[in-house]
Amino acid sequence: MTTNTERTSLFIDGGWHTPSTGDVIPVVSPLNEQRIGSVPASAPADVDVAVAAARAARHRSDWAALTPEERAAVLHRFADALDKRAEDRATTVTSENGMPIALARFAEGAAPVQLLRYYADLALSTPIEERRTSRPVPGTTVVRREPVGVVAAIAPWNFPAVLSMFKIAPALAAGCTVVLKPSPETTLDSYLLAEAAIEAGLPAGVLGIVTGGADIGQYLVAHPGVDKVAFTGSTPAGRHIGRVCGELLRPVTLELGGKSAALVLDDADLEATVTGLATASLLNTGQTCYMSTRILLPRSRYAEFRDAVTAMAAGLPVGDPMDEATAIGPLVSARQRDRVLSLIEQGRAEGGTVTTGGGRPAGVGSGFFVEPTVFTDVENSSTVARQEVFGPVLTLLPYGDLDEAIALANDSEYGLGGTVWTTDDERGLGVARRVETGSFGVNTFNLDWGSPFGGVKASGIGRELGPEGLAAYQNLKSIFLTA
């Protein structure tokens, strides 16, 4: 982003809304640490207006009365409008959070468009009603799928565009309305989302966007006008949201943290595995919830994989995220950089050995950079092996046999992702079945729009993506008919 972008309005009820206060949230470049824009800070009164507009739209004929075909047409127009802005949205996200532009063009530009189209088409093929019969009870039951209502969607800063759409696309396809709260670090890109909604003719109130930090998020989550909450973020924040929704008996989807394991089997191909780990363990500078950052290596091949992983990490291009060649950009903020550096120091203090990295890159005068860092000589009980670092930090752990490797993988409070690396896919599939996690990859890790994604244990509740992602925004009603 070469110009300073100062936004002054909020997108509420289908248009631009004057905020109730004059407070602003500055947006800072993680590359040069300079202000690149600002957005208005929402107050609770603005949230009230947005939720009221969403409740009104939920029952208005221009949204509630649409047929699946009509709603799908609206979503496809929305996708078309977003597609026109894909490059702008990718570069805006990169400017906000330091995501390498080559990744942002897909994840933040193309992927939200694909998700809207997927759910538009899925809504067409998912019947609103079906008739069931069973014995011994005579008669027929009509099972009806209805929108859950007003959805509070809270998105994180690491993949702001696509993780917002994980919630918006299925919710709108189900006939819900949405109030979105982006992360304060990455709110500028949501204005492009709003502009696309206006161009597509999304009915007023169907999508609203409020800004702010944890205080506004908490107010939105507990708002009496909200029917469901969908949140992606840290496990501590998710626990708080879960407690609030539990007390309110409000359905909630929580996609939270992870500390996933990469199980490298004794037959793994060295070059292919290490090449794959560059993405599976360090995507988006390690600021990805499902990264396989605990790399479990067979003792018989530990030294060669240690050296190869170290060389891979040391060789990743670090620098300007707008450069197509950059693999490791800056972290999102000074606070995040300092947190990661603190955990690295804690890892050293607990006896860990750093084979590469361990600090800020040499010669970098500004920017929230941390070198790709690899730890050896750590136990699975060490802080860097148990806490989610959310930065470019890997731990290498040796194991004896396969049972020990699986036990190490499962010895974690988290269960979001994971990978296995082997030349025998069937063997890898057998390993995948034994690891306690919501998703897993054999020699790769790629999300599939048509398959559910989410975690177990401290990694969350519920699933996004696939038909299961649509079902999360529907209530089921059974209507009993006589024979």
Tab-separated table of C-alpha atoms in Angstrom:
chain	number	residue	atom	x	y	z
A	1	MET	CA	0.000	0.000	0.000
A	2	THR	CA	1.640	3.225	-1.147
A	3	THR	CA	-0.958	5.681	0.130
A	4	ASN	CA	-2.380	6.353	3.555
A	5	THR	CA	-5.923	5.018	3.750
A	6	GLU	CA	-8.070	6.806	6.310
A	7	ARG	CA	-11.577	5.362	6.614
A	8	THR	CA	-14.153	7.464	8.438
A	9	SER	CA	-17.415	5.468	8.252
A	10	LEU	CA	-18.730	2.083	9.288
A	11	PHE	CA	-20.568	-0.297	6.949
A	12	ILE	CA	-23.949	-0.863	8.606
A	13	ASP	CA	-27.454	-1.457	7.200
A	14	GLY	CA	-26.307	-1.536	3.601
A	15	GLY	CA	-24.459	1.781	3.579
A	16	TRP	CA	-21.956	4.048	5.271
A	17	HIS	CA	-22.783	4.879	8.864
A	18	THR	CA	-21.313	7.774	10.850
A	19	PRO	CA	-19.643	6.375	13.988
A	20	SER	CA	-21.020	7.438	17.327
A	21	THR	CA	-17.586	8.611	18.505
A	22	GLY	CA	-14.562	10.233	16.896
A	23	ASP	CA	-12.113	7.592	18.118
A	24	VAL	CA	-9.937	5.897	15.523
A	25	ILE	CA	-7.856	2.723	15.285
A	26	PRO	CA	-4.493	3.298	13.561
A	27	VAL	CA	-3.204	0.655	11.143
A	28	VAL	CA	0.581	0.165	11.246
A	29	SER	CA	2.757	-1.432	8.574
A	30	PRO	CA	4.624	-4.453	9.967
A	31	LEU	CA	7.331	-3.814	7.357
A	32	ASN	CA	8.332	-0.242	8.158
A	33	GLU	CA	6.400	0.347	11.416
A	34	GLN	CA	4.743	3.440	9.939
A	35	ARG	CA	1.051	4.282	10.011
A	36	ILE	CA	-0.617	3.315	6.747
A	37	GLY	CA	-4.176	4.210	7.605
A	38	SER	CA	-6.925	4.168	10.179
A	39	VAL	CA	-10.493	3.056	10.723
A	40	PRO	CA	-13.135	4.469	13.055
A	41	ALA	CA	-13.526	2.728	16.392
A	42	SER	CA	-17.004	1.355	16.980
A	43	ALA	CA	-18.777	1.977	20.252
A	44	PRO	CA	-21.463	-0.272	21.762
A	45	ALA	CA	-24.095	2.037	20.250
A	46	ASP	CA	-22.770	1.235	16.769
A	47	VAL	CA	-22.971	-2.478	17.507
A	48	ASP	CA	-26.568	-2.004	18.616
A	49	VAL	CA	-27.406	-0.377	15.271
A	50	ALA	CA	-25.670	-3.121	13.303
A	51	VAL	CA	-27.393	-5.948	15.195
A	52	ALA	CA	-30.786	-4.237	14.910
A	53	ALA	CA	-30.294	-3.876	11.155
A	54	ALA	CA	-29.323	-7.548	10.901
A	55	ARG	CA	-32.413	-8.609	12.877
A	56	ALA	CA	-34.673	-6.529	10.668
A	57	ALA	CA	-33.102	-7.910	7.491
A	58	ARG	CA	-33.407	-11.466	8.792
A	59	HIS	CA	-37.207	-11.268	8.475
A	60	ARG	CA	-37.568	-8.805	5.584
A	61	SER	CA	-38.936	-10.150	2.330
A	62	ASP	CA	-35.959	-9.027	0.223
A	63	TRP	CA	-33.846	-11.602	2.100
A	64	ALA	CA	-36.037	-14.003	4.076
A	65	ALA	CA	-38.418	-14.671	1.174
A	66	LEU	CA	-35.736	-15.413	-1.410
A	67	THR	CA	-35.747	-18.841	-2.991
A	68	PRO	CA	-32.496	-20.812	-2.915
A	69	GLU	CA	-32.026	-19.904	-6.577
A	70	GLU	CA	-32.458	-16.199	-5.853
A	71	ARG	CA	-30.148	-16.280	-2.841
A	72	ALA	CA	-27.510	-18.157	-4.849
A	73	ALA	CA	-27.708	-15.489	-7.532
A	74	VAL	CA	-27.046	-12.782	-4.920
A	75	LEU	CA	-24.031	-14.692	-3.598
A	76	HIS	CA	-22.625	-15.173	-7.097
A	77	ARG	CA	-22.958	-11.419	-7.721
A	78	PHE	CA	-21.166	-10.850	-4.424
A	79	ALA	CA	-18.410	-13.226	-5.582
A	80	ASP	CA	-18.137	-11.367	-8.907
A	81	ALA	CA	-17.739	-8.049	-7.101
A	82	LEU	CA	-15.115	-9.491	-4.762
A	83	ASP	CA	-13.269	-11.028	-7.687
A	84	LYS	CA	-12.810	-7.551	-9.177
A	85	ARG	CA	-11.144	-6.511	-5.925
A	86	ALA	CA	-9.053	-9.649	-5.387
A	87	GLU	CA	-5.691	-8.044	-6.105
A	88	ASP	CA	-6.481	-4.950	-4.044
A	89	ARG	CA	-7.613	-7.090	-1.143
A	90	ALA	CA	-4.493	-9.260	-1.285
A	91	THR	CA	-2.148	-6.269	-1.293
A	92	THR	CA	-4.122	-4.585	1.484
A	93	VAL	CA	-3.845	-7.656	3.716
A	94	THR	CA	-0.130	-7.941	2.985
A	95	SER	CA	0.293	-4.289	3.955
A	96	GLU	CA	-1.636	-4.868	7.192
A	97	ASN	CA	-0.182	-8.142	8.480
A	98	GLY	CA	2.973	-8.900	6.468
A	99	MET	CA	1.627	-11.979	4.668
A	100	PRO	CA	3.855	-12.835	1.684
A	101	ILE	CA	2.057	-11.537	-1.384
A	102	ALA	CA	2.340	-14.822	-3.283
A	103	LEU	CA	0.256	-16.446	-0.520
A	104	ALA	CA	-2.092	-13.485	-0.117
A	105	ARG	CA	-3.105	-13.548	-3.784
A	106	PHE	CA	-4.650	-16.958	-3.249
A	107	ALA	CA	-5.646	-16.983	0.419
A	108	GLU	CA	-6.977	-13.434	0.656
A	109	GLY	CA	-7.818	-12.672	-2.970
A	110	ALA	CA	-9.049	-15.799	-4.733
A	111	ALA	CA	-10.154	-18.049	-1.857
A	112	PRO	CA	-12.986	-15.847	-0.505
A	113	VAL	CA	-14.451	-15.737	-4.015
A	114	GLN	CA	-14.230	-19.523	-4.316
A	115	LEU	CA	-15.933	-19.999	-0.953
A	116	LEU	CA	-18.857	-17.759	-1.860
A	117	ARG	CA	-19.384	-19.680	-5.083
A	118	TYR	CA	-19.080	-23.041	-3.306
A	119	TYR	CA	-21.757	-22.168	-0.750
A	120	ALA	CA	-24.018	-20.534	-3.312
A	121	ASP	CA	-24.034	-23.802	-5.234
A	122	LEU	CA	-24.309	-25.951	-2.100
A	123	ALA	CA	-27.414	-24.048	-0.996
A	124	LEU	CA	-29.023	-24.951	-4.316
A	125	SER	CA	-28.365	-28.662	-3.826
A	126	THR	CA	-29.341	-28.806	-0.130
A	127	PRO	CA	-33.102	-29.277	0.283
A	128	ILE	CA	-34.869	-26.952	2.698
A	129	GLU	CA	-37.303	-29.727	3.557
A	130	GLU	CA	-37.345	-33.481	3.347
A	131	ARG	CA	-39.954	-36.068	4.307
A	132	ARG	CA	-39.131	-39.037	6.470
A	133	THR	CA	-41.061	-42.068	7.537
A	134	SER	CA	-40.146	-44.591	10.202
A	135	ARG	CA	-41.610	-47.529	12.008
A	136	PRO	CA	-43.433	-48.326	14.235
A	137	VAL	CA	-44.762	-44.763	14.393
A	138	PRO	CA	-47.237	-44.200	11.527
A	139	GLY	CA	-47.250	-41.039	9.481
A	140	THR	CA	-44.673	-38.727	7.946
A	141	THR	CA	-42.265	-36.178	9.401
A	142	VAL	CA	-41.224	-33.071	7.500
A	143	VAL	CA	-37.673	-32.163	8.519
A	144	ARG	CA	-37.034	-28.516	7.762
A	145	ARG	CA	-33.748	-26.558	7.721
A	146	GLU	CA	-34.154	-22.950	8.826
A	147	PRO	CA	-31.597	-20.136	9.254
A	148	VAL	CA	-30.262	-19.864	12.791
A	149	GLY	CA	-30.688	-16.068	12.675
A	150	VAL	CA	-28.228	-13.238	13.326
A	151	VAL	CA	-24.608	-14.365	13.376
A	152	ALA	CA	-21.785	-12.580	15.182
A	153	ALA	CA	-18.656	-13.418	13.184
A	154	ILE	CA	-15.281	-12.559	14.704
A	155	ALA	CA	-12.234	-12.985	12.488
A	156	PRO	CA	-8.506	-12.971	13.337
A	157	TRP	CA	-5.631	-11.006	11.829
A	158	ASN	CA	-3.589	-13.833	10.310
A	159	PHE	CA	-5.936	-14.699	7.388
A	160	PRO	CA	-8.562	-11.975	7.765
A	161	ALA	CA	-10.290	-12.182	4.384
A	162	VAL	CA	-10.653	-15.932	3.979
A	163	LEU	CA	-11.413	-16.669	7.642
A	164	SER	CA	-14.148	-14.029	7.558
A	165	MET	CA	-15.584	-15.813	4.540
A	166	PHE	CA	-15.453	-19.178	6.350
A	167	LYS	CA	-18.330	-17.681	8.338
A	168	ILE	CA	-20.016	-15.216	5.978
A	169	ALA	CA	-20.455	-17.555	3.004
A	170	PRO	CA	-22.264	-20.462	4.743
A	171	ALA	CA	-24.246	-18.094	6.965
A	172	LEU	CA	-25.591	-16.122	4.009
A	173	ALA	CA	-26.199	-19.313	2.020
A	174	ALA	CA	-28.334	-20.569	4.916
A	175	GLY	CA	-30.344	-17.334	4.928
A	176	CYS	CA	-28.788	-15.834	8.058
A	177	THR	CA	-27.581	-12.276	8.469
A	178	VAL	CA	-24.098	-11.420	9.727
A	179	VAL	CA	-22.390	-8.785	11.839
A	180	LEU	CA	-18.651	-9.123	11.262
A	181	LYS	CA	-15.961	-7.822	13.605
A	182	PRO	CA	-12.493	-8.001	12.049
A	183	SER	CA	-9.324	-7.836	14.101
A	184	PRO	CA	-8.165	-4.264	14.762
A	185	GLU	CA	-4.825	-5.018	13.066
A	186	THR	CA	-6.561	-6.003	9.829
A	187	THR	CA	-9.707	-3.975	9.294
A	188	LEU	CA	-8.847	-1.967	6.160
A	189	ASP	CA	-9.414	-4.984	3.890
A	190	SER	CA	-12.972	-5.376	5.200
A	191	TYR	CA	-13.896	-2.094	3.520
A	192	LEU	CA	-13.277	-3.760	0.168
A	193	LEU	CA	-15.640	-6.508	1.309
A	194	ALA	CA	-18.243	-3.839	2.101
A	195	GLU	CA	-17.799	-2.156	-1.278
A	196	ALA	CA	-18.335	-5.518	-2.984
A	197	ALA	CA	-21.507	-6.106	-0.960
A	198	ILE	CA	-22.880	-2.740	-2.056
A	199	GLU	CA	-22.034	-3.382	-5.714
A	200	ALA	CA	-23.633	-6.831	-5.585
A	201	GLY	CA	-26.885	-5.426	-4.196
A	202	LEU	CA	-26.763	-7.380	-0.960
A	203	PRO	CA	-29.941	-6.278	0.855
A	204	ALA	CA	-29.467	-3.727	3.616
A	205	GLY	CA	-28.581	-5.244	6.982
A	206	VAL	CA	-27.662	-8.669	5.650
A	207	LEU	CA	-23.990	-7.931	6.262
A	208	GLY	CA	-22.693	-5.308	8.688
A	209	ILE	CA	-19.144	-4.631	9.852
A	210	VAL	CA	-18.168	-3.212	13.235
A	211	THR	CA	-14.635	-2.388	14.321
A	212	GLY	CA	-12.719	-2.567	17.554
A	213	GLY	CA	-10.794	-4.754	19.942
A	214	ALA	CA	-11.691	-7.319	22.570
A	215	ASP	CA	-14.158	-5.014	24.332
A	216	ILE	CA	-16.333	-4.633	21.243
A	217	GLY	CA	-15.986	-8.329	20.507
A	218	GLN	CA	-17.221	-9.187	23.992
A	219	TYR	CA	-20.136	-6.799	23.651
A	220	LEU	CA	-21.123	-8.329	20.311
A	221	VAL	CA	-20.809	-11.928	21.561
A	222	ALA	CA	-23.142	-11.253	24.505
A	223	HIS	CA	-25.580	-9.052	22.580
A	224	PRO	CA	-29.191	-10.125	23.106
A	225	GLY	CA	-29.911	-9.689	19.405
A	226	VAL	CA	-27.341	-12.297	18.330
A	227	ASP	CA	-28.433	-15.894	17.715
A	228	LYS	CA	-25.073	-17.576	17.005
A	229	VAL	CA	-21.371	-16.775	17.394
A	230	ALA	CA	-18.583	-17.898	15.065
A	231	PHE	CA	-15.054	-17.130	16.251
A	232	THR	CA	-11.542	-17.849	15.042
A	233	GLY	CA	-8.724	-16.865	17.362
A	234	SER	CA	-6.762	-17.820	20.433
A	235	THR	CA	-7.770	-20.560	22.827
A	236	PRO	CA	-7.946	-18.223	25.872
A	237	ALA	CA	-10.336	-15.901	24.028
A	238	GLY	CA	-12.299	-18.914	22.798
A	239	ARG	CA	-12.714	-20.224	26.331
A	240	HIS	CA	-14.206	-16.885	27.388
A	241	ILE	CA	-16.590	-16.820	24.416
A	242	GLY	CA	-17.559	-20.428	25.119
A	243	ARG	CA	-18.443	-19.573	28.714
A	244	VAL	CA	-20.606	-16.640	27.620
A	245	CYS	CA	-22.406	-18.663	24.949
A	246	GLY	CA	-22.883	-21.573	27.335
A	247	GLU	CA	-24.569	-19.323	29.872
A	248	LEU	CA	-26.802	-17.868	27.130
A	249	LEU	CA	-27.438	-21.309	25.554
A	250	ARG	CA	-26.273	-19.700	22.298
A	251	PRO	CA	-24.760	-21.935	19.598
A	252	VAL	CA	-21.102	-21.229	18.928
A	253	THR	CA	-18.399	-22.358	16.530
A	254	LEU	CA	-14.860	-21.955	17.882
A	255	GLU	CA	-11.769	-22.500	15.723
A	256	LEU	CA	-8.879	-21.970	18.123
A	257	GLY	CA	-5.159	-22.588	18.540
A	258	GLY	CA	-2.977	-25.505	17.641
A	259	LYS	CA	0.391	-27.103	18.237
A	260	SER	CA	0.313	-29.728	15.558
A	261	ALA	CA	2.822	-32.486	14.972
A	262	ALA	CA	4.583	-33.576	11.795
A	263	LEU	CA	5.348	-37.282	12.092
A	264	VAL	CA	8.292	-38.100	9.834
A	265	LEU	CA	8.377	-41.889	9.384
A	266	ASP	CA	11.538	-43.897	8.914
A	267	ASP	CA	10.822	-44.439	5.194
A	268	ALA	CA	10.249	-40.742	4.401
A	269	ASP	CA	11.988	-39.210	1.406
A	270	LEU	CA	14.373	-36.567	2.774
A	271	GLU	CA	14.105	-33.958	0.029
A	272	ALA	CA	10.347	-34.264	-0.538
A	273	THR	CA	9.615	-34.167	3.188
A	274	VAL	CA	11.718	-31.105	3.950
A	275	THR	CA	10.326	-29.289	0.918
A	276	GLY	CA	6.802	-30.066	2.106
A	277	LEU	CA	7.547	-28.974	5.666
A	278	ALA	CA	8.527	-25.509	4.442
A	279	THR	CA	4.821	-24.956	3.768
A	280	ALA	CA	3.228	-27.311	6.279
A	281	SER	CA	5.242	-25.831	9.168
A	282	LEU	CA	6.038	-22.224	8.211
A	283	LEU	CA	3.195	-20.953	6.015
A	284	ASN	CA	2.511	-17.245	6.562
A	285	THR	CA	5.663	-16.931	8.686
A	286	GLY	CA	4.269	-19.559	11.039
A	287	GLN	CA	1.214	-17.422	11.792
A	288	THR	CA	-1.191	-20.209	10.855
A	289	CYS	CA	-3.200	-22.144	13.416
A	290	TYR	CA	-2.739	-25.650	12.003
A	291	MET	CA	1.035	-25.526	11.353
A	292	SER	CA	2.999	-28.707	12.028
A	293	THR	CA	5.572	-27.005	14.242
A	294	ARG	CA	6.475	-30.050	16.366
A	295	ILE	CA	8.506	-32.187	13.986
A	296	LEU	CA	8.866	-35.764	15.251
A	297	LEU	CA	11.899	-37.554	13.775
A	298	PRO	CA	12.950	-41.221	14.013
A	299	ARG	CA	16.153	-41.555	16.051
A	300	SER	CA	17.681	-43.632	13.258
A	301	ARG	CA	17.469	-40.638	10.893
A	302	TYR	CA	17.437	-37.765	13.362
A	303	ALA	CA	20.792	-36.227	12.403
A	304	GLU	CA	20.142	-36.085	8.652
A	305	PHE	CA	16.653	-34.615	9.068
A	306	ARG	CA	17.901	-32.158	11.713
A	307	ASP	CA	20.507	-30.861	9.306
A	308	ALA	CA	18.077	-30.754	6.373
A	309	VAL	CA	15.320	-28.939	8.298
A	310	THR	CA	17.873	-26.479	9.642
A	311	ALA	CA	19.160	-25.778	6.132
A	312	MET	CA	15.623	-25.381	4.811
A	313	ALA	CA	14.679	-22.869	7.480
A	314	ALA	CA	17.940	-20.957	7.131
A	315	GLY	CA	17.485	-20.741	3.370
A	316	LEU	CA	13.967	-19.304	3.284
A	317	PRO	CA	13.967	-15.774	1.817
A	318	VAL	CA	13.148	-13.227	4.522
A	319	GLY	CA	12.125	-9.696	3.591
A	320	ASP	CA	9.569	-7.381	2.042
A	321	PRO	CA	6.259	-9.278	1.869
A	322	MET	CA	5.395	-7.464	-1.361
A	323	ASP	CA	8.347	-9.213	-3.044
A	324	GLU	CA	7.141	-12.322	-4.875
A	325	ALA	CA	10.243	-14.217	-3.733
A	326	THR	CA	9.683	-13.623	-0.012
A	327	ALA	CA	8.723	-16.679	2.024
A	328	ILE	CA	9.075	-15.164	5.508
A	329	GLY	CA	7.673	-11.695	6.059
A	330	PRO	CA	7.394	-9.652	9.236
A	331	LEU	CA	5.091	-10.686	12.052
A	332	VAL	CA	1.879	-8.715	12.380
A	333	SER	CA	2.857	-6.398	15.226
A	334	ALA	CA	5.569	-5.394	17.678
A	335	ARG	CA	3.662	-7.195	20.414
A	336	GLN	CA	3.588	-10.430	18.430
A	337	ARG	CA	7.290	-10.144	17.541
A	338	ASP	CA	8.226	-9.551	21.180
A	339	ARG	CA	6.084	-12.487	22.304
A	340	VAL	CA	7.787	-14.837	19.839
A	341	LEU	CA	11.266	-13.620	20.783
A	342	SER	CA	10.388	-14.105	24.460
A	343	LEU	CA	9.348	-17.709	23.835
A	344	ILE	CA	12.589	-18.323	21.944
A	345	GLU	CA	14.559	-17.057	24.920
A	346	GLN	CA	12.494	-19.246	27.214
A	347	GLY	CA	13.298	-22.222	25.006
A	348	ARG	CA	17.002	-21.496	25.358
A	349	ALA	CA	16.667	-21.047	29.110
A	350	GLU	CA	15.030	-24.487	29.359
A	351	GLY	CA	18.030	-26.108	27.674
A	352	GLY	CA	17.041	-25.997	24.014
A	353	THR	CA	19.651	-25.614	21.283
A	354	VAL	CA	18.965	-23.256	18.391
A	355	THR	CA	20.403	-24.657	15.154
A	356	THR	CA	19.420	-21.623	13.070
A	357	GLY	CA	17.751	-18.284	13.709
A	358	GLY	CA	16.816	-17.311	17.208
A	359	GLY	CA	16.476	-13.560	16.852
A	360	ARG	CA	15.917	-10.672	14.477
A	361	PRO	CA	17.542	-10.907	11.026
A	362	ALA	CA	20.889	-9.189	10.738
A	363	GLY	CA	20.871	-5.849	9.003
A	364	VAL	CA	17.132	-5.262	9.392
A	365	GLY	CA	16.594	-1.823	10.845
A	366	SER	CA	12.810	-1.809	11.002
A	367	GLY	CA	9.916	-4.186	10.737
A	368	PHE	CA	8.553	-6.864	13.042
A	369	PHE	CA	10.836	-9.638	11.787
A	370	VAL	CA	11.907	-12.863	13.502
A	371	GLU	CA	14.314	-15.279	11.834
A	372	PRO	CA	13.073	-18.791	11.048
A	373	THR	CA	14.217	-20.684	14.144
A	374	VAL	CA	14.797	-24.390	14.776
A	375	PHE	CA	15.140	-25.935	18.244
A	376	THR	CA	16.739	-29.256	19.149
A	377	ASP	CA	17.479	-30.740	22.590
A	378	VAL	CA	13.978	-30.018	23.865
A	379	GLU	CA	11.446	-32.297	25.486
A	380	ASN	CA	7.802	-32.485	24.501
A	381	SER	CA	7.114	-30.960	27.921
A	382	SER	CA	9.147	-27.813	27.186
A	383	THR	CA	7.411	-24.480	26.691
A	384	VAL	CA	8.312	-24.115	22.999
A	385	ALA	CA	6.977	-27.624	22.333
A	386	ARG	CA	3.700	-27.103	24.171
A	387	GLN	CA	2.688	-23.473	23.677
A	388	GLU	CA	1.411	-22.153	20.386
A	389	VAL	CA	4.220	-19.776	19.350
A	390	PHE	CA	2.462	-18.435	16.225
A	391	GLY	CA	5.716	-17.503	14.574
A	392	PRO	CA	8.503	-19.142	12.526
A	393	VAL	CA	9.705	-21.468	15.295
A	394	LEU	CA	10.061	-25.259	14.958
A	395	THR	CA	10.971	-27.906	17.519
A	396	LEU	CA	12.590	-31.209	16.536
A	397	LEU	CA	11.774	-34.174	18.784
A	398	PRO	CA	13.241	-37.703	18.416
A	399	TYR	CA	11.227	-40.890	18.822
A	400	GLY	CA	11.968	-44.600	18.923
A	401	ASP	CA	9.072	-46.522	17.382
A	402	LEU	CA	5.774	-45.559	15.776
A	403	ASP	CA	3.770	-46.015	18.962
A	404	GLU	CA	6.028	-43.512	20.721
A	405	ALA	CA	5.653	-41.055	17.827
A	406	ILE	CA	1.872	-41.225	17.997
A	407	ALA	CA	1.942	-40.882	21.783
A	408	LEU	CA	4.099	-37.743	21.420
A	409	ALA	CA	1.765	-36.336	18.787
A	410	ASN	CA	-1.229	-36.885	21.064
A	411	ASP	CA	0.544	-35.507	24.142
A	412	SER	CA	-0.799	-31.994	23.616
A	413	GLU	CA	-3.773	-30.001	24.829
A	414	TYR	CA	-4.425	-29.101	21.186
A	415	GLY	CA	-5.829	-31.082	18.291
A	416	LEU	CA	-6.279	-28.982	15.163
A	417	GLY	CA	-3.941	-30.187	12.406
A	418	GLY	CA	-0.996	-32.466	11.781
A	419	THR	CA	0.884	-34.282	9.054
A	420	VAL	CA	2.660	-37.555	8.401
A	421	TRP	CA	5.528	-37.967	5.927
A	422	THR	CA	6.124	-41.362	4.339
A	423	THR	CA	6.590	-43.047	0.974
A	424	ASP	CA	3.679	-45.380	1.791
A	425	ASP	CA	0.348	-43.528	1.662
A	426	GLU	CA	-1.554	-46.424	3.233
A	427	ARG	CA	0.867	-46.471	6.146
A	428	GLY	CA	0.408	-42.730	6.458
A	429	LEU	CA	-3.357	-43.114	6.450
A	430	GLY	CA	-3.066	-45.612	9.285
A	431	VAL	CA	-1.069	-43.074	11.296
A	432	ALA	CA	-3.601	-40.347	10.521
A	433	ARG	CA	-6.391	-42.461	11.984
A	434	ARG	CA	-4.558	-42.705	15.319
A	435	VAL	CA	-3.728	-39.046	15.890
A	436	GLU	CA	-6.238	-37.086	17.990
A	437	THR	CA	-6.956	-34.109	15.787
A	438	GLY	CA	-9.658	-32.537	13.660
A	439	SER	CA	-7.638	-32.531	10.427
A	440	PHE	CA	-4.537	-34.248	9.147
A	441	GLY	CA	-2.455	-34.499	5.998
A	442	VAL	CA	-0.512	-37.338	4.411
A	443	ASN	CA	2.566	-35.817	2.747
A	444	THR	CA	0.755	-32.489	2.497
A	445	PHE	CA	-1.731	-30.248	4.258
A	446	ASN	CA	-4.362	-28.467	2.200
A	447	LEU	CA	-7.808	-27.332	3.255
A	448	ASP	CA	-10.657	-28.635	1.116
A	449	TRP	CA	-13.686	-26.326	0.774
A	450	GLY	CA	-15.905	-29.401	0.564
A	451	SER	CA	-14.671	-31.087	3.756
A	452	PRO	CA	-15.064	-30.071	7.408
A	453	PHE	CA	-12.278	-28.238	9.224
A	454	GLY	CA	-11.965	-27.676	12.958
A	455	GLY	CA	-10.357	-28.942	16.120
A	456	VAL	CA	-10.722	-31.181	19.130
A	457	LYS	CA	-9.573	-30.643	22.716
A	458	ALA	CA	-8.381	-27.035	23.229
A	459	SER	CA	-8.455	-26.386	19.482
A	460	GLY	CA	-12.148	-25.687	19.362
A	461	ILE	CA	-15.746	-26.747	18.975
A	462	GLY	CA	-17.667	-27.304	15.763
A	463	ARG	CA	-16.645	-27.398	12.121
A	464	GLU	CA	-16.330	-24.944	9.249
A	465	LEU	CA	-16.263	-25.683	5.500
A	466	GLY	CA	-18.115	-28.387	3.612
A	467	PRO	CA	-21.796	-29.260	4.088
A	468	GLU	CA	-21.066	-29.355	7.820
A	469	GLY	CA	-20.173	-25.670	7.638
A	470	LEU	CA	-23.576	-24.878	6.122
A	471	ALA	CA	-25.404	-27.038	8.684
A	472	ALA	CA	-23.785	-25.009	11.479
A	473	TYR	CA	-25.968	-22.045	10.444
A	474	GLN	CA	-29.237	-23.989	10.256
A	475	ASN	CA	-31.760	-25.045	12.846
A	476	LEU	CA	-33.642	-28.282	12.321
A	477	LYS	CA	-37.406	-28.386	12.782
A	478	SER	CA	-39.450	-31.601	12.713
A	479	ILE	CA	-43.101	-31.302	11.670
A	480	PHE	CA	-45.121	-34.448	12.399
A	481	LEU	CA	-47.971	-35.381	10.081
A	482	THR	CA	-50.581	-38.060	10.532
A	483	ALA	CA	-50.623	-41.126	8.320
